[in-house]
Coordinates of C-alpha atoms in Angstrom, one line a residue:
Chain A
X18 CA 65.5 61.5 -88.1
X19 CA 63.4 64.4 -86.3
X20 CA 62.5 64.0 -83.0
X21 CA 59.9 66.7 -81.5
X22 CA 59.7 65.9 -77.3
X23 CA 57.7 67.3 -75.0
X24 CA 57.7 70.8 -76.8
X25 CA 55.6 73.9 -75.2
X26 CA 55.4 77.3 -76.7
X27 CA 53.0 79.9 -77.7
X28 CA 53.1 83.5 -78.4
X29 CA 53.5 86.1 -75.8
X30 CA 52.5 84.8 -72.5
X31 CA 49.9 82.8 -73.9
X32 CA 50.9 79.1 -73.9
X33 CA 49.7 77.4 -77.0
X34 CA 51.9 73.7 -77.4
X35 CA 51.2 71.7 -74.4
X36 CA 54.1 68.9 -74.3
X37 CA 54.0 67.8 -77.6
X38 CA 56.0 64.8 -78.4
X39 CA 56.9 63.2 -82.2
X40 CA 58.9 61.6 -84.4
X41 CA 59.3 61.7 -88.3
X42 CA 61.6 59.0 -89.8
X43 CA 63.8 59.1 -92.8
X44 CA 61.6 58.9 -96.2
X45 CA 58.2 58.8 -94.3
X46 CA 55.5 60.9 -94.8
X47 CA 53.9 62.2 -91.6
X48 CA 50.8 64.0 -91.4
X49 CA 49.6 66.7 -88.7
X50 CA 46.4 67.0 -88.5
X51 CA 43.7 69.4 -86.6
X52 CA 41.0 71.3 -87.3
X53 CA 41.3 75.3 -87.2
X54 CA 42.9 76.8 -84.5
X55 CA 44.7 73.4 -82.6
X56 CA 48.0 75.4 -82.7
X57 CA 48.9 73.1 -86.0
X58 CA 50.9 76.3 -87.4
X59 CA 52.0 77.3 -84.1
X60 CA 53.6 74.1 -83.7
X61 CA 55.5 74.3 -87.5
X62 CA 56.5 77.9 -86.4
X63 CA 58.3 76.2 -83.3
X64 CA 60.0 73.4 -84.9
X65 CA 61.4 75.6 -87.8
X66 CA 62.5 78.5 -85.6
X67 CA 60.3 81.1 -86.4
X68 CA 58.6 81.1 -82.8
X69 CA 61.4 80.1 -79.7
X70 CA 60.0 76.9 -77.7
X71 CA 59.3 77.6 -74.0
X72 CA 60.5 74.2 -73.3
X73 CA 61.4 70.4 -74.6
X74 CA 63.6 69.0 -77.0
X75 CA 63.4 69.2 -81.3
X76 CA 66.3 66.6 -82.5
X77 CA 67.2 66.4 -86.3
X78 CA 69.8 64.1 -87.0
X79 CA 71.5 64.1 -83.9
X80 CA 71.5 67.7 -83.4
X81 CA 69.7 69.4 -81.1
X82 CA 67.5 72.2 -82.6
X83 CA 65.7 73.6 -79.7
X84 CA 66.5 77.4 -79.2
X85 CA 68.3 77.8 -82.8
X86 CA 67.5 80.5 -85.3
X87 CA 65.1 80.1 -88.0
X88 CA 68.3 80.7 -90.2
X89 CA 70.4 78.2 -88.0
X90 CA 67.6 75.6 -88.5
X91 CA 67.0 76.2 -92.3
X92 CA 70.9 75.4 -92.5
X93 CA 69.9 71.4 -91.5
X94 CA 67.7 71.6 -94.3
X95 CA 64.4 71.5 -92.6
X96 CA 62.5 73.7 -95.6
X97 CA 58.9 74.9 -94.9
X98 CA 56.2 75.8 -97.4
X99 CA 54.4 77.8 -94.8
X100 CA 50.8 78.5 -94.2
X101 CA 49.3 81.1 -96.9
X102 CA 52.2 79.9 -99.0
X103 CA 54.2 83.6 -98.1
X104 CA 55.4 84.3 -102.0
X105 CA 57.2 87.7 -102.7
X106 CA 53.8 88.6 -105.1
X107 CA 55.4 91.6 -107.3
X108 CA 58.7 89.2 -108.0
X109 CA 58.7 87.1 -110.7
X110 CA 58.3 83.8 -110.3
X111 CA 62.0 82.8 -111.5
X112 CA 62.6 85.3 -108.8
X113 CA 60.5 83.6 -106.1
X114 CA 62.5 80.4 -106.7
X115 CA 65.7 81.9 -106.9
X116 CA 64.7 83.3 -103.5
X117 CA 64.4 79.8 -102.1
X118 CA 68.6 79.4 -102.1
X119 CA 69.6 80.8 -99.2
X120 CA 73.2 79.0 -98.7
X121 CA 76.3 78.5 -100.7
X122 CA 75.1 75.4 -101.7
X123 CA 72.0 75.7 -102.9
X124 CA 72.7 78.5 -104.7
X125 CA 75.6 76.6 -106.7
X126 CA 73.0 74.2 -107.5
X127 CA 70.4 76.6 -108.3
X128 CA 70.5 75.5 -112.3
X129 CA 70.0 72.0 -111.2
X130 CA 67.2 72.4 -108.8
X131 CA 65.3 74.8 -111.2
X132 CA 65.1 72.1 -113.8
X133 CA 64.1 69.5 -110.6
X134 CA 61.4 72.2 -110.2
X135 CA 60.3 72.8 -113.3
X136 CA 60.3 69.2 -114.3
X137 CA 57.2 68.7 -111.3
X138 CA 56.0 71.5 -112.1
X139 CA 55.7 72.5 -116.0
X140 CA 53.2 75.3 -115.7
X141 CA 56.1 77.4 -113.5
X142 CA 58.7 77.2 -116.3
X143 CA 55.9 78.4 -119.0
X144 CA 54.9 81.2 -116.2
X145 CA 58.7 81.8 -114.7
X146 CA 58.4 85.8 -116.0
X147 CA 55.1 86.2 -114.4
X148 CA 54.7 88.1 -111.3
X149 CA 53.9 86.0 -108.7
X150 CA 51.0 87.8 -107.4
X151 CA 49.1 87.1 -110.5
X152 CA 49.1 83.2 -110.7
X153 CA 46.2 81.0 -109.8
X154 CA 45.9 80.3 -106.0
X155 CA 47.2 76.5 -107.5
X156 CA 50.1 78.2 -109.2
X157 CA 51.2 79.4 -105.9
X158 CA 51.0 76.7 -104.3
X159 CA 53.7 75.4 -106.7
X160 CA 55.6 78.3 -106.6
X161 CA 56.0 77.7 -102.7
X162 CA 56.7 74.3 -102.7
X163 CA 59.0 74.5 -105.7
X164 CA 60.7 77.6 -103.5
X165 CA 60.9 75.1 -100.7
X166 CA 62.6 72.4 -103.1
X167 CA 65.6 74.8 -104.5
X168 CA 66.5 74.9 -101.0
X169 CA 67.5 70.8 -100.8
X170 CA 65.4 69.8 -98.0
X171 CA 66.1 66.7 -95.9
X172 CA 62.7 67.5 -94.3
X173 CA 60.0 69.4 -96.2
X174 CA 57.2 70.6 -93.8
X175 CA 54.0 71.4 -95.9
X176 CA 51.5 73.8 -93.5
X177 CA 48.0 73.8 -95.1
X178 CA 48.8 73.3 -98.6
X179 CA 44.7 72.9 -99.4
X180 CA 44.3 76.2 -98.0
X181 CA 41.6 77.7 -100.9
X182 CA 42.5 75.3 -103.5
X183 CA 40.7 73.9 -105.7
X184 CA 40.5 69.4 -104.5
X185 CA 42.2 68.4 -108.0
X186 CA 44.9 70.5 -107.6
X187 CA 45.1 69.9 -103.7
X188 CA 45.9 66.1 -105.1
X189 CA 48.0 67.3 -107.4
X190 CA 50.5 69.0 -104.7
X191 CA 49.6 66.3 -102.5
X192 CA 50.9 63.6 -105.1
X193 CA 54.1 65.9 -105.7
X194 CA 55.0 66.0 -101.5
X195 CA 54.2 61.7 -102.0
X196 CA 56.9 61.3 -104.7
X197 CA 59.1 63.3 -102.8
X198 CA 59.1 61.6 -99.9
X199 CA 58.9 58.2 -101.8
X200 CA 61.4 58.9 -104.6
X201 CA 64.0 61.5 -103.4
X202 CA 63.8 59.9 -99.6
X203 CA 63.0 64.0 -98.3
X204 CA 61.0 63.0 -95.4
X205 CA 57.7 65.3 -95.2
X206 CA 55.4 66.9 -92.3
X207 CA 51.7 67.6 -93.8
X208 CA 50.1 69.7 -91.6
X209 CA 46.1 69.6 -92.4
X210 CA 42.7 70.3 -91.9
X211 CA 41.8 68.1 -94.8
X212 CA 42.1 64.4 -92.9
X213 CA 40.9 62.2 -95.4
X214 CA 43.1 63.8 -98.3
X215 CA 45.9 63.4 -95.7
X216 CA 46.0 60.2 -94.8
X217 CA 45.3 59.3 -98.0
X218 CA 48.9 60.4 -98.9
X219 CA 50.7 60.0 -95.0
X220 CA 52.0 56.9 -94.0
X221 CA 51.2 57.7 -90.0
X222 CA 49.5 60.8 -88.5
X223 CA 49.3 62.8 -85.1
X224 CA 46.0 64.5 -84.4
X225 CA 46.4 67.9 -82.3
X226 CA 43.6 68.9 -80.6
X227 CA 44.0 72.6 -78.1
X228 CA 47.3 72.4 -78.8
X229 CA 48.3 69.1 -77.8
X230 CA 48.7 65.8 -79.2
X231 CA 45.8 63.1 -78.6
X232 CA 46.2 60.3 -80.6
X233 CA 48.6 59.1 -83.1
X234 CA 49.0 56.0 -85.2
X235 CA 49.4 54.6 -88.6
X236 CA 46.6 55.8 -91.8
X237 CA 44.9 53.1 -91.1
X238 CA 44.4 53.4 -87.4
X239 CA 43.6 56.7 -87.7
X240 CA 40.7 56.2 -90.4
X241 CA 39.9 53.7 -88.3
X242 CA 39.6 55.6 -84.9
X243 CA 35.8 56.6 -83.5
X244 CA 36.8 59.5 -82.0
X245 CA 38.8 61.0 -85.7
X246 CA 35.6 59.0 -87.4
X247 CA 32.9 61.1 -85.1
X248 CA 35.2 64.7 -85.2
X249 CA 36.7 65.1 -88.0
X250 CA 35.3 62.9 -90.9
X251 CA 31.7 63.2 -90.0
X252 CA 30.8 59.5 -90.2
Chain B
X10 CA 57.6 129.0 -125.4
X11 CA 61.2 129.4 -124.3
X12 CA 60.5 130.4 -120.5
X13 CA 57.9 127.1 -120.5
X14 CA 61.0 125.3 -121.6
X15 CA 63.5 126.4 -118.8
X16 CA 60.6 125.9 -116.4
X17 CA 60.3 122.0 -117.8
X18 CA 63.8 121.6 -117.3
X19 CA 64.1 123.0 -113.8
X20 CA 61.1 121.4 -113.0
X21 CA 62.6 118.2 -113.9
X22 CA 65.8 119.1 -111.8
X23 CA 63.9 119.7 -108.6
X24 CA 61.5 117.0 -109.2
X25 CA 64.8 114.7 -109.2
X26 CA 65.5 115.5 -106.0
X27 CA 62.0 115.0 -104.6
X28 CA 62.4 111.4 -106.2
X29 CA 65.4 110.6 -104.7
X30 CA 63.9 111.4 -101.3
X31 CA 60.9 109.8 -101.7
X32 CA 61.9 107.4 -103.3
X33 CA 65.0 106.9 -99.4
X34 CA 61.8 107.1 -97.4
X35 CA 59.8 104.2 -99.3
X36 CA 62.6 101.9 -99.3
X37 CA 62.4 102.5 -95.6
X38 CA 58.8 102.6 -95.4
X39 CA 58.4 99.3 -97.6
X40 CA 60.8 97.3 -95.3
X41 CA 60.0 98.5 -91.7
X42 CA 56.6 100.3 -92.3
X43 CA 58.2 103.3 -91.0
X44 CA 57.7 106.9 -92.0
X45 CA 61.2 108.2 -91.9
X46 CA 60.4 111.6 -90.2
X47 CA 63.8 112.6 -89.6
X48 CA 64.6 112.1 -94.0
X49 CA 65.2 115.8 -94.5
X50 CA 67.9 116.0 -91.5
X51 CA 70.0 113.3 -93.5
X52 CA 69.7 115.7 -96.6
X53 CA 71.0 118.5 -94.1
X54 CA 73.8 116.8 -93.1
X55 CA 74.8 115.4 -96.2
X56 CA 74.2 119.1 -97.5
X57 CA 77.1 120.6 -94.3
X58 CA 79.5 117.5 -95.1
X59 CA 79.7 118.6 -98.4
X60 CA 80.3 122.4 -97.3
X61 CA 82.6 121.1 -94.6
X62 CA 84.7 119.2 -97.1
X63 CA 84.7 122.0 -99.5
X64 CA 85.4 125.0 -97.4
X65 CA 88.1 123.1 -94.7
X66 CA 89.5 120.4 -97.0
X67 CA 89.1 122.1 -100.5
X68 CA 87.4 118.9 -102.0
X69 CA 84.6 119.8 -105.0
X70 CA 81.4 118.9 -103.9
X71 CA 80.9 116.3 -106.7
X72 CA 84.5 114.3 -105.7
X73 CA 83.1 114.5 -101.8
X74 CA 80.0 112.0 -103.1
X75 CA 81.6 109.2 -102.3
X76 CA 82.9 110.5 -98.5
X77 CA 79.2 111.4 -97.7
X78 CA 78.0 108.3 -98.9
X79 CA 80.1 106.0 -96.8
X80 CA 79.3 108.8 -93.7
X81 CA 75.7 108.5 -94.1
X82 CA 75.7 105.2 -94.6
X83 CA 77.6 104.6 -91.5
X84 CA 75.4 106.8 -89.7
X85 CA 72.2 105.5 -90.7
X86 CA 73.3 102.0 -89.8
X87 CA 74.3 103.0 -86.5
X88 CA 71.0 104.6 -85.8
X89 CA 69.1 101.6 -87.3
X90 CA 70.8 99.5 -85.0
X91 CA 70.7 101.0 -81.9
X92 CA 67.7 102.9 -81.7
X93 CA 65.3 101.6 -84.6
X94 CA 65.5 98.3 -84.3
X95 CA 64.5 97.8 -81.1
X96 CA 61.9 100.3 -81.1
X97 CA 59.9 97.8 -84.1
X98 CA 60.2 95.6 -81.4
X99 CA 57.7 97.1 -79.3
X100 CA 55.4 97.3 -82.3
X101 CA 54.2 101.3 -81.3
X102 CA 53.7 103.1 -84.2
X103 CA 53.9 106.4 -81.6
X104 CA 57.5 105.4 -80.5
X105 CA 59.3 105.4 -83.6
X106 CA 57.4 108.7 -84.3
X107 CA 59.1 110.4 -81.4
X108 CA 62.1 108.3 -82.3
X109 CA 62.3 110.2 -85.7
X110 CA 61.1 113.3 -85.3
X111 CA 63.1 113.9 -82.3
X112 CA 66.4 112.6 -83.7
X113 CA 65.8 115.2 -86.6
X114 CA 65.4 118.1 -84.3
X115 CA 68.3 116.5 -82.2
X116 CA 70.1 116.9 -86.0
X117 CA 68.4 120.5 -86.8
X118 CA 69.9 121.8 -83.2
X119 CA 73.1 120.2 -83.2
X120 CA 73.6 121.9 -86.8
X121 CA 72.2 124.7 -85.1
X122 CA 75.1 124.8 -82.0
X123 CA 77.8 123.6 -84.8
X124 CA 77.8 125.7 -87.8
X125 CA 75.3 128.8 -86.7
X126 CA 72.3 129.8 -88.0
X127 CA 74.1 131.4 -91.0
X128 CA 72.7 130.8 -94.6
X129 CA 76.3 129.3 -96.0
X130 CA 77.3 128.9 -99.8
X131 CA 80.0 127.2 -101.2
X132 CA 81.5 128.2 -104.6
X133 CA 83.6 126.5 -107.5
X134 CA 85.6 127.8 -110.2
X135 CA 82.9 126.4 -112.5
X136 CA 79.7 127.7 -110.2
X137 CA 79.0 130.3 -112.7
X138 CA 79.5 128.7 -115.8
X139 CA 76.3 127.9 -117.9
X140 CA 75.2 125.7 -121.0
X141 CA 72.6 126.8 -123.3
X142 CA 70.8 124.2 -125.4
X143 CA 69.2 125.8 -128.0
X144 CA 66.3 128.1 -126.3
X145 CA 67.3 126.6 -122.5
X146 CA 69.9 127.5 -120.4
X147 CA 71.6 125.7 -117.3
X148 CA 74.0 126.3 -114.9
X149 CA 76.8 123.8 -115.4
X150 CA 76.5 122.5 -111.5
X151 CA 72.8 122.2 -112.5
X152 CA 73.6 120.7 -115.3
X153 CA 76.1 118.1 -113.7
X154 CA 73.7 117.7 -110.6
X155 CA 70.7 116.4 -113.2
X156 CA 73.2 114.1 -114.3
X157 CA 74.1 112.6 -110.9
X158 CA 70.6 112.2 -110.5
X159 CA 69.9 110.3 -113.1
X160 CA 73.3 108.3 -112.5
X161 CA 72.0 107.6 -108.6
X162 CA 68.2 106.7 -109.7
X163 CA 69.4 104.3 -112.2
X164 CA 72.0 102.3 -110.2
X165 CA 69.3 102.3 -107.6
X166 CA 66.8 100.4 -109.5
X167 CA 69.7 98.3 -111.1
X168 CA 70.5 97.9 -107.0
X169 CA 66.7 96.6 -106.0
X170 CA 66.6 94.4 -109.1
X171 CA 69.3 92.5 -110.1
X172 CA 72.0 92.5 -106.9
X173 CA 71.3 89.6 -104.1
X174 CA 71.2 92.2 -101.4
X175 CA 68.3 94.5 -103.5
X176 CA 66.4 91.2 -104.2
X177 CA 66.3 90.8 -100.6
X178 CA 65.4 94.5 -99.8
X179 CA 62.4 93.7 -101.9
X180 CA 61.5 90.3 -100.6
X181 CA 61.7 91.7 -96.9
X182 CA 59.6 94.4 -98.1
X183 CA 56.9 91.9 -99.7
X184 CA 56.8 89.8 -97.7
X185 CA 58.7 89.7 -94.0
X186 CA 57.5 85.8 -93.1
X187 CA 58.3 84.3 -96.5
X188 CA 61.7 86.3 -96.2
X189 CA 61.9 84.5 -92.9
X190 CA 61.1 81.5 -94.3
X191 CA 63.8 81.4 -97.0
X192 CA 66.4 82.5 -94.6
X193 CA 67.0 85.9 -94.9
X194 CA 68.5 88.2 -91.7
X195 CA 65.7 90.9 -91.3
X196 CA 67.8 92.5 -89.0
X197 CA 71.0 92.6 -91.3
X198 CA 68.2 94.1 -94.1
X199 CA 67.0 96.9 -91.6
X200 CA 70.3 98.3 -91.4
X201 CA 71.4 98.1 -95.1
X202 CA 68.0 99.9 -95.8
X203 CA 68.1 102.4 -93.7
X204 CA 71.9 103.3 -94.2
X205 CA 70.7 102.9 -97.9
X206 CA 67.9 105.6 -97.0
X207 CA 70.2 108.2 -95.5
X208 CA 73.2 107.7 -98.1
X209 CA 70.6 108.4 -100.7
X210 CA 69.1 111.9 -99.0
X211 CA 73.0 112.8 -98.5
X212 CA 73.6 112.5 -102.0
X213 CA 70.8 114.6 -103.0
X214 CA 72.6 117.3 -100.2
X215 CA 75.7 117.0 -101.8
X216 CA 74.0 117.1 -105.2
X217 CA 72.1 119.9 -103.9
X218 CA 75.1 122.0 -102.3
X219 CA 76.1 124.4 -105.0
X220 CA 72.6 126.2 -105.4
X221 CA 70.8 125.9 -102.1
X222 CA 71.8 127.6 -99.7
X223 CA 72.9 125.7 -96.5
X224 CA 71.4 126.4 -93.2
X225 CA 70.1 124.1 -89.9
X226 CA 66.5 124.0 -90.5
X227 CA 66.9 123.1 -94.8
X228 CA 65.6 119.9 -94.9
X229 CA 62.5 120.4 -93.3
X230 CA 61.0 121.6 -96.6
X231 CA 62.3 118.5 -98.0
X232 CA 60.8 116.4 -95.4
X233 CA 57.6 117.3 -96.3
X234 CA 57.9 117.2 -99.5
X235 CA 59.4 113.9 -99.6
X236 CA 56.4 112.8 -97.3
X237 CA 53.6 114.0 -100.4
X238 CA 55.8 112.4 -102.8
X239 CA 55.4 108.8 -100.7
X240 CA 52.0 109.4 -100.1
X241 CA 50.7 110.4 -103.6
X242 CA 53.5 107.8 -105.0
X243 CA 52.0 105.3 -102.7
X244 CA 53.4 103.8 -100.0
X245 CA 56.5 101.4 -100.1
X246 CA 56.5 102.0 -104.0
X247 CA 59.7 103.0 -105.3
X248 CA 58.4 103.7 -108.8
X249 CA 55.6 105.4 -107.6
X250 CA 57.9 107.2 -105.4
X251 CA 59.9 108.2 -108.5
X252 CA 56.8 109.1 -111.0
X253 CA 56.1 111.2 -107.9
X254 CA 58.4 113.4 -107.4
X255 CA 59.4 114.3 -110.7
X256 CA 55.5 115.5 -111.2
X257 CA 56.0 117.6 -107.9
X258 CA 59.0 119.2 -109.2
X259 CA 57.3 120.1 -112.9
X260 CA 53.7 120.8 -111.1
X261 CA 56.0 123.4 -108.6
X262 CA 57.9 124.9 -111.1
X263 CA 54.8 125.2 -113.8
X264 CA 52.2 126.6 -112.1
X265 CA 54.7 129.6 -110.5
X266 CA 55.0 130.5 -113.9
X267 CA 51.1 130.2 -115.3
X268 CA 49.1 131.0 -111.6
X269 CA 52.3 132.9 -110.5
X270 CA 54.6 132.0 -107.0
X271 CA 52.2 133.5 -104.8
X272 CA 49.5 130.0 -105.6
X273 CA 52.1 128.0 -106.0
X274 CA 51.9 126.0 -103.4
X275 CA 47.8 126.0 -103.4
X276 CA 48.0 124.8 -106.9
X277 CA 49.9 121.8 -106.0
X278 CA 48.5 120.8 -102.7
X279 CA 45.4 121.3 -104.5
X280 CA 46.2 119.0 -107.6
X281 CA 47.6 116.3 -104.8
X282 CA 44.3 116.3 -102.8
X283 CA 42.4 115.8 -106.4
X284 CA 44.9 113.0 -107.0
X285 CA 43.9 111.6 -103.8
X286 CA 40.5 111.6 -103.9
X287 CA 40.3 110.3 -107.6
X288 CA 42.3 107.7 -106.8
X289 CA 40.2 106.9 -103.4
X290 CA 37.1 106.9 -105.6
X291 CA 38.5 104.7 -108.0
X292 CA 39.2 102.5 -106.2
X293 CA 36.3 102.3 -104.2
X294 CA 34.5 101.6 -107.7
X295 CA 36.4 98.6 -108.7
X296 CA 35.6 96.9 -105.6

């Protein structure tokens, strides 16, 4: 369903994405993963608009993304719970979640989606008067992806959700993206530094190293792999 | 007793106004992180449209509201898009400091060539007319002007809380990537802001109209005040901005009467660099 080729771009004049090249497909649950720094973010800020690619192709059902606005792009439905989870922190968090309907649609299923929401996520229903700014660092978390789920994704690109979290809830959120992906059919990015948590939960992963892409394969292979084994897991 | 009264109650009147400017510049400031240098201006001209549709077109000052609204509104979205907007893009603080100060003496001059230095006045059948509530007295345009302050401050919050557009003044203001990442047009929010900004300090000019006197260089006074109302209010806080300005207006109109108008202005710079530091040290403590 979303197919990323030989995409460059970087900020300024400063090239950060080398020719990066995947694919997600419909229901799967694809993990990015890098340690700090690889241009991870850089690379979620390209797909979803936020940053304009220098060059190469993003296609999402058919449709070539390249170029578009972040808005134009957010219109396919490709939702991101971005890095440092970005919450308005003096609104509410009904507020915050209202926040994430930002078409005609989603807004008309706003009641709907709210329930969705709360139904994952029980602790934002008890908390939904609460300033956002207040919550846990784990609360957030849910407030962003829950933000990220009133909007309907098709594809629901997760940047660091470990970030300062606590592992049980990290699982927690991790479990929640799973299901999604498993039981609704939304397909989902992870972006991580956390590998093993990762492909715990991905069913195939692409590991970016200085901005491009080295190796790729299934959670297995990559678990697997010496160089992943030596760099990243410490085995 | 009584004269401490009538100073309360003028405070309060004054101290509106200061709100309602500071309260135009921290919208801006919250949404751009922009001091609005050229704030005052907007008060000016808001101030001569009233006198211009008064004295040419025989409208009352309070009926013209809704003219110089939709004018300033205009206007301010004209210069948000033209001028402001791409000056944030080259992220220099320095530009849009020329940018504003210079578009407010640009306003102060062409004021100037327009309508002459002349102090100018406009007057009603009812400008004379007062109300006395028990000990306090109040010119009825005072008296209709406190009103249409409190009318404007409350539809404003009402405006920032519960309409789509406010909830996304606020969420740009928060937070300009999450905005982003929920969808919302930045730019479209600039100019809605800043046109919000300027309607708001040409409302308090046409509030203001029928006892101030109206001249080129009149909202320079208000500039600056409207600045210490931001900073003491803190920055990009529009209840702060509020709290503010009302405590300006009482602290101005209070101690002319106890340390006399000569120390007026001492006494409240003073009080505002105390407020300051406390806060600074406080701060600094709970660290």
């Amino acid at each position: 369903m979303l197919n990323v080729s030989g995409l460059c771009s970087g900020y300024g004049n400063v090239q950060i994405i080398w020719d990066a090249s995947f694919s997600v497909n419909d229901g799967e649950v694809v993990a990015i993963l890098g340690s700090n720094g690889a241009g991870k973010t850089t690379l979620v800020r390209t797909i979803t608009g936020m940053i304009r690619p220098w060059k190469g192709s993003v296609v999402f059902d058919g449709d070539e993304l390249a170029g578009k606005s972040s808005r134009a792009i957010l219109d396919h439905k490709i939702v991101q719970v971005p890095e440092g989870r970005q919450l308005f922190t003096e609104m509410s968090v009904y507020e915050n979640l209202e926040m994430g309907a930002y078409s005609k649609e989603t807004k008309a299923k706003l009641a709907e989606s709210l329930e969705f929401v709360y139904k994952w996520f029980p602790k934002l229903k008890e908390r939904r008067g609460q300033a956002a700014g207040t919550l846990s660092g784990g609360e957030q978390q849910m407030v962003a992806v829950g933000r990220a789920l009133i909007g309907l994704p098709k594809l629901l690109i997760l940047d660091e959700p470990s970030l300062g979290l606590a592992p049980n809830i990290v699982d927690d959120i991790l479990s929640v993206a799973h299901s999604m992906a498993k039981e609704q059919g939304i397909s989902v990015i992870l972006v991580e530094q956390d590998i093993t948590k990762a492909l715990r939960m991905a069913d195939r992963g692409y590991v970016v190293e200085n901005g491009k892409i080295t190796l790729e394969g299934t959670s297995e292979e990559l678990e697997k792999n010496e160089h992943v084994k030596k760099a990243y897991l410490g085995i | 007793m009584e004269i401490f009264l009538q100073a309360c109650v003028n405070g309060l009147l004054i101290g509106g106004f200061y709100s309602l400017m500071g309260m135009g510049q921290n919208i801006i400031f919250g949404v751009m992180k922009i001091i609005n240098f050229c704030h005052g201006e907007m008060l000016m001209i808001g101030m001569y449209l009233t006198f211009v549709f008064n004295s040419y077109f025989g409208l009352d000052p309070y009926l013209s509201i809704p003219l110089v609204v939709v004018i300033m509104f205009a206007l301010g979205a004209l210069i948000q898009h033209t001028l402001i907007t791409p000056s944030l893009g080259t992220k220099s603080f320095t530009n849009l400091l020329f940018l504003t100060v210079g578009l407010g003496m640009l306003f102060q001059n062409l004021a100037l060539v327009i309508f002459s230095p002349n102090y100018r006045t406009i007057t009603t059948s009812y400008s004379s007319k007062t109300l006395s509530f028990g000990p306090v007295t109040m010119s009825l345009p005072k008296m209709i002007s406190f009103i249409g302050l409190i009318i404007v401050t409350v539809a404003l919050f009402w405006f920032l809380k519960y309409t789509p557009t406010g909830k996304k003044i606020r969420a740009v203001s928060q937070n300009p990537i999450g905005a982003e990442v929920v969808g919302i047009n930045t730019k479209r929010i600039y100019i809605i802001t800043y046109g919000l900004g300027c309607a708001l300090a040409g409302i308090a000019g046409a509030l203001l109209t029928l006892f101030y006197m109206v001249y080129p260089m009149v909202g320079a006074s208000f500039s600056f005040k409207a600045l210490i109302v931001v900073v003491v209010g803190g920055f990009g806080s529009i209840q702060g901005a509020f709290f503010a300005g009302i405590f300006l207006g009482l602290l101005e109109t209070l101690s002319s009467l106890i340390v006399g108008p000569t120390y007026r202005d001492l006494t409240v710079f003073v009080t505002f660099i105390v407020i300051l530091v406390v806060r600074q040290v406080i701060k600094l403590r709970r660290r």
